[in-house]
mmCIF file of C-alpha atoms in Angstrom:
data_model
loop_
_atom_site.group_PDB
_atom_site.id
_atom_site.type_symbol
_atom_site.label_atom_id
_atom_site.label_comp_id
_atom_site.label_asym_id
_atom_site.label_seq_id
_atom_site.Cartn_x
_atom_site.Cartn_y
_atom_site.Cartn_z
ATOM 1 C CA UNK A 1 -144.781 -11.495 -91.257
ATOM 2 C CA UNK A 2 -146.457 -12.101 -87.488
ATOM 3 C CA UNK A 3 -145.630 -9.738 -84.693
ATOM 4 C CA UNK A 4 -143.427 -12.589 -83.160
ATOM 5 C CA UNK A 5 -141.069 -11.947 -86.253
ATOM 6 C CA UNK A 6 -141.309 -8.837 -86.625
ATOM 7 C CA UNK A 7 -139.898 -8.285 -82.658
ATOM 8 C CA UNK A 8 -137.624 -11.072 -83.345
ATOM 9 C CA UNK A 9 -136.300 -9.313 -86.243
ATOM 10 C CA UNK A 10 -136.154 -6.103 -84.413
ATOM 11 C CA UNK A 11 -134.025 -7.879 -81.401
ATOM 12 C CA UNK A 12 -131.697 -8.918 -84.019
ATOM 13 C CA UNK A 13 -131.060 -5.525 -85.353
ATOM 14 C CA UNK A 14 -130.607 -4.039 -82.168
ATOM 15 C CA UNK A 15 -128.425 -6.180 -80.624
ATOM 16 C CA UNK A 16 -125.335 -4.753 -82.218
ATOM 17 C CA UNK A 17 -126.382 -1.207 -81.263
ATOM 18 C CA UNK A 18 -124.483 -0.513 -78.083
ATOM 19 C CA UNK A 19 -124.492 2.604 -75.449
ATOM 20 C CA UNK A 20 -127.951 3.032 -74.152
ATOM 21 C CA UNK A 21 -129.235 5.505 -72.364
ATOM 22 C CA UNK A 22 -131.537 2.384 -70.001
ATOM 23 C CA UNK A 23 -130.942 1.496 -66.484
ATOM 24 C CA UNK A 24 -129.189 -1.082 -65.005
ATOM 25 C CA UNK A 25 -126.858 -1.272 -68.315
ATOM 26 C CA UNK A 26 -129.947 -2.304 -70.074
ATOM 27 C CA UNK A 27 -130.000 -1.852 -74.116
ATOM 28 C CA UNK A 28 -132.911 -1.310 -76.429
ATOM 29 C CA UNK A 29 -132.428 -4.995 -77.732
ATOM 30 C CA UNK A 30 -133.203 -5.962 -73.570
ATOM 31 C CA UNK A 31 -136.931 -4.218 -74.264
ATOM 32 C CA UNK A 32 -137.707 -5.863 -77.519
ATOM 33 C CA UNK A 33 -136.484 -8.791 -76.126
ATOM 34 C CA UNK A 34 -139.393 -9.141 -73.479
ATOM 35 C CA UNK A 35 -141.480 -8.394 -76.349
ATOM 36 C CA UNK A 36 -140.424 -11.134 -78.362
ATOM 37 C CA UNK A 37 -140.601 -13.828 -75.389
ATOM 38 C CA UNK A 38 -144.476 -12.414 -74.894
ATOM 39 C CA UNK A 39 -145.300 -13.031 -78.257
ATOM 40 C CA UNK A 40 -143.727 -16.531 -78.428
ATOM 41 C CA UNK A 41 -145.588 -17.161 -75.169
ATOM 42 C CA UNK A 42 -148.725 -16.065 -76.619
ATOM 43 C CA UNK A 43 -148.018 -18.051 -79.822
ATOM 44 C CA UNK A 44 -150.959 -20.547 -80.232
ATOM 45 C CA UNK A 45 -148.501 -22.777 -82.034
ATOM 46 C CA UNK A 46 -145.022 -22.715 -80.084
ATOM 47 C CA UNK A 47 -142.899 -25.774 -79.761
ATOM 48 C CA UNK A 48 -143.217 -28.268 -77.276
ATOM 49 C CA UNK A 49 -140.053 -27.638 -74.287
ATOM 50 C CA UNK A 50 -138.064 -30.428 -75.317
ATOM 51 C CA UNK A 51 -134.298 -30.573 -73.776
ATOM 52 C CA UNK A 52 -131.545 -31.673 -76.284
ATOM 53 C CA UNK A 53 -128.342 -31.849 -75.551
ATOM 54 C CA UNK A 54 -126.826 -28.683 -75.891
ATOM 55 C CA UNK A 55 -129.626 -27.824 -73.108
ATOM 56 C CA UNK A 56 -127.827 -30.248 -70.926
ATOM 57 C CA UNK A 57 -124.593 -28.277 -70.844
ATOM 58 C CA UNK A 58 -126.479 -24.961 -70.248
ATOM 59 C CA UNK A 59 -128.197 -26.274 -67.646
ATOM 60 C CA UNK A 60 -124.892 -27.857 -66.272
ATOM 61 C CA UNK A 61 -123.396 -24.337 -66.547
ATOM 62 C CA UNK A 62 -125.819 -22.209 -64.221
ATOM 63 C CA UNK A 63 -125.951 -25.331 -61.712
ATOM 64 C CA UNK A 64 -121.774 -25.152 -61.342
ATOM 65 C CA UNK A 65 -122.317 -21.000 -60.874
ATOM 66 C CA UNK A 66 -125.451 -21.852 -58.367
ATOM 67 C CA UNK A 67 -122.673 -24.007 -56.948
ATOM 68 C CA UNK A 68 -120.005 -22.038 -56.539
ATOM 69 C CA UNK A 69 -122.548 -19.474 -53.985
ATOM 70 C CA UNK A 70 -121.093 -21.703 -51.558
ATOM 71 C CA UNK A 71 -117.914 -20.335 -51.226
ATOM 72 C CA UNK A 72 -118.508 -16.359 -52.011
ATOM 73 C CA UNK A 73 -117.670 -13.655 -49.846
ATOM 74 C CA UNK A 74 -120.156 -11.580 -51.767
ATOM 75 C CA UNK A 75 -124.099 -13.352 -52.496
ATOM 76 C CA UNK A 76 -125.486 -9.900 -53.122
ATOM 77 C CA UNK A 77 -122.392 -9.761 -56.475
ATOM 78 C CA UNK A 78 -122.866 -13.404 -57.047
ATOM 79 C CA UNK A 79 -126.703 -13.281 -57.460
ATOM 80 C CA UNK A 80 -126.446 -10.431 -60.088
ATOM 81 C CA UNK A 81 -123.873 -12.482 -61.512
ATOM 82 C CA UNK A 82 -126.196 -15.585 -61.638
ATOM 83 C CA UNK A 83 -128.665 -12.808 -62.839
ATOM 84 C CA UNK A 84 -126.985 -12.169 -66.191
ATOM 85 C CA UNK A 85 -125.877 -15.870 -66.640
ATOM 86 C CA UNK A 86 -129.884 -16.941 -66.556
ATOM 87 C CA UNK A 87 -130.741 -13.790 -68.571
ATOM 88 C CA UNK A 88 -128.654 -15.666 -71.316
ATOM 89 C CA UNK A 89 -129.661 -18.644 -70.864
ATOM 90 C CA UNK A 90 -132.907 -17.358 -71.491
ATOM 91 C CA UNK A 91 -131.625 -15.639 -74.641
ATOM 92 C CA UNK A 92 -130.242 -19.027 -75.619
ATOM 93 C CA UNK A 93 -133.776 -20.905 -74.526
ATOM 94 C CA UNK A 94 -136.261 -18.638 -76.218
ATOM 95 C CA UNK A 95 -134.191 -19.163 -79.589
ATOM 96 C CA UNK A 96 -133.948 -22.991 -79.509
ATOM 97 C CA UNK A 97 -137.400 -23.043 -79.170
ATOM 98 C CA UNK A 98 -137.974 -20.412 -82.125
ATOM 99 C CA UNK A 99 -135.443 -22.638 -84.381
ATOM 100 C CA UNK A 100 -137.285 -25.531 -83.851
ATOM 101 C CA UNK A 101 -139.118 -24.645 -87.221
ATOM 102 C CA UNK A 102 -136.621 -24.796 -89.938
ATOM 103 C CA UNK A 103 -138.023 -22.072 -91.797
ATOM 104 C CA UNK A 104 -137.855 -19.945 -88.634
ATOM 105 C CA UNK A 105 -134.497 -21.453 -88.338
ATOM 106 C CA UNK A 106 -133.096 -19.534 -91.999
ATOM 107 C CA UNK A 107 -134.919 -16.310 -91.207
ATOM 108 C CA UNK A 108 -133.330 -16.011 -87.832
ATOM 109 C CA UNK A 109 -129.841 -16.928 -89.720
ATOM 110 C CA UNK A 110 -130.342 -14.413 -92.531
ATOM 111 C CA UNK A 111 -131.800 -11.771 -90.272
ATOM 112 C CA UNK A 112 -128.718 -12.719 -87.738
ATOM 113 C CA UNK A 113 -126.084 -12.133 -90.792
ATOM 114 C CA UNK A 114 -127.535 -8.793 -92.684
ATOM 115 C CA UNK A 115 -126.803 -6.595 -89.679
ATOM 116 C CA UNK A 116 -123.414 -8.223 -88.675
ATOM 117 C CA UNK A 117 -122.603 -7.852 -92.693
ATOM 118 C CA UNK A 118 -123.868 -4.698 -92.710
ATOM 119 C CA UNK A 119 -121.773 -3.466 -89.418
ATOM 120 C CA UNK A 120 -118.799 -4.801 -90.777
ATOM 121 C CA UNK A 121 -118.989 -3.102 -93.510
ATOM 122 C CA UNK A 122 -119.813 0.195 -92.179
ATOM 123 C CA UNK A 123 -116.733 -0.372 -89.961
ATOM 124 C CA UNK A 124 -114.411 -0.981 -92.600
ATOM 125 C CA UNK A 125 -115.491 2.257 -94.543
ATOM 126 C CA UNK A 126 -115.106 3.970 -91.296
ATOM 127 C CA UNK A 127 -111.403 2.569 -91.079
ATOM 128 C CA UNK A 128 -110.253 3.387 -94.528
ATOM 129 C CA UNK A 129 -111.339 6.831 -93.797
ATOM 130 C CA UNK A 130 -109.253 7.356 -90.875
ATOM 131 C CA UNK A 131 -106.353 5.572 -92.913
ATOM 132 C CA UNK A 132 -106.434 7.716 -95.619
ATOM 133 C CA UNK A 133 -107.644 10.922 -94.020
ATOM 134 C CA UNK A 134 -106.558 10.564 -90.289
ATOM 135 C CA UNK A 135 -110.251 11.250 -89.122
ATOM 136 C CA UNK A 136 -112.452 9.221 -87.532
ATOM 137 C CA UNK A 137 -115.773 9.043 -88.786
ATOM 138 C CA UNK A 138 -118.994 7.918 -86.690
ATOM 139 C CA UNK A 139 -118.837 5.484 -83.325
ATOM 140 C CA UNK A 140 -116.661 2.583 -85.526
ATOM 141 C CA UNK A 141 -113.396 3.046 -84.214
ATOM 142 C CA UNK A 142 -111.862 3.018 -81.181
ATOM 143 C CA UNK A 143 -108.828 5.326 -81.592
ATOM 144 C CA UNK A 144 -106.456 4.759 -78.677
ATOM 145 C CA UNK A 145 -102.331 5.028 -77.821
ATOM 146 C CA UNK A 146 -100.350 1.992 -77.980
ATOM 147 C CA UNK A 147 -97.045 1.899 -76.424
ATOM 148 C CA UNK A 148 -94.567 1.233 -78.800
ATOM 149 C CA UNK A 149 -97.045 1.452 -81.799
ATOM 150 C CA UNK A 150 -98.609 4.676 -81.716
ATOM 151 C CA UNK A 151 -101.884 5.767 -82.203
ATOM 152 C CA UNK A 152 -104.247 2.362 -83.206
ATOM 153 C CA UNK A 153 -107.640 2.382 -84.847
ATOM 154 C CA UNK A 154 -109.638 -0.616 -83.613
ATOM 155 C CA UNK A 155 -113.242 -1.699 -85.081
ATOM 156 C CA UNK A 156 -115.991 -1.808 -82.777
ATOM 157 C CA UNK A 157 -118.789 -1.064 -85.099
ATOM 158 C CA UNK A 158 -121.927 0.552 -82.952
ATOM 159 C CA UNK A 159 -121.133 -1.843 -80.124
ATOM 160 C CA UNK A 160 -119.267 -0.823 -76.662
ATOM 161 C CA UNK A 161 -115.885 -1.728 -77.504
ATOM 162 C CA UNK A 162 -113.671 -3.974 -79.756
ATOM 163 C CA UNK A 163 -113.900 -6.857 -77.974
ATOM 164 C CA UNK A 164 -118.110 -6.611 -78.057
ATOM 165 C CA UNK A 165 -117.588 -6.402 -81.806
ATOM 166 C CA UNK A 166 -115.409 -9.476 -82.207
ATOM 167 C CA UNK A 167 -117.994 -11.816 -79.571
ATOM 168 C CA UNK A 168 -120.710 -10.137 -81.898
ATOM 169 C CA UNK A 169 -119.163 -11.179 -85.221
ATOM 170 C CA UNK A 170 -118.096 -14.435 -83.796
ATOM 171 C CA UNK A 171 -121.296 -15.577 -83.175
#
């Protein structure tokens, strides 16, 4: 495997791994993640930048948010909005260009899949523990009061909360 993969693969694995101890909200998957767009930068042979149209609705996106600067009563809120939208966008840039190899294309999927399979599974463990035993075991569950319901174990894996786990598993 080349370094680009290996840091590729190492995004991957992180991503899911939430509550970092970084800066700015920053996670470990953020660093690795420079890493990888260094090495695909310094890959002799990269992809030519070619738009498609999926690009074309990225591209839409950020112009409507550059847009909408116009009316805000806060451009110091709305540029570290913009901030995270582009940081994506980059996310989403960098891997259409590594796809563009189909056999780059199935690693990314497989190395994608084995960590979300992996997390889910973990999770689920970690919830028929605390069904059968009434303890929660590890950072999988999100143990809160519902009204009405009582006390509700949700999955959220190693991520920040439910909701992070469901986006994650979506994709």
């Amino acid at each position: 495997m080349t370094a680009l993969e290996w840091l590729v693969l190492g995004y991957l694995v992180l991503v899911p791994i939430g509550g970092g101890a970084l800066p700015a909200n920053m996670e470990w998957a953020d660093l690795v993640f420079v890493g990888v767009c260094v090495a695909l930068v310094a890959t002799p042979h990269r992809a030519a930048l070619t738009l498609h149209p999926l690009d074309g609705f990225v591209l839409v996106y950020l112009a409507g948010s550059l847009l909408s600067f116009r009316r805000s009563p806060d451009l110091l809120q709305s540029g570290v909005e913009f901030a995270k939208q582009a940081s994506l966008a980059v996310v989403y840039l960098t891997f259409s260009v590594l796809a563009r190899r189909r056999e780059m294309a199935a690693k990314i999927a497989c190395w994608f899949a084995w960590p979300a399979a992996a997390l889910a599974a973990a999770s689920l463990v970690a919830l028929g523990v605390y069904l059968v035993t009434g303890r929660e075991v590890g950072p999988f569950l999100s143990v809160a009061p519902i009204p009405g319901a009582g006390q509700v174990a949700r999955i959220k894996g190693l991520l920040l909360s439910p909701g992070f786990f469901c986006n994650y598993h979506t994709v």
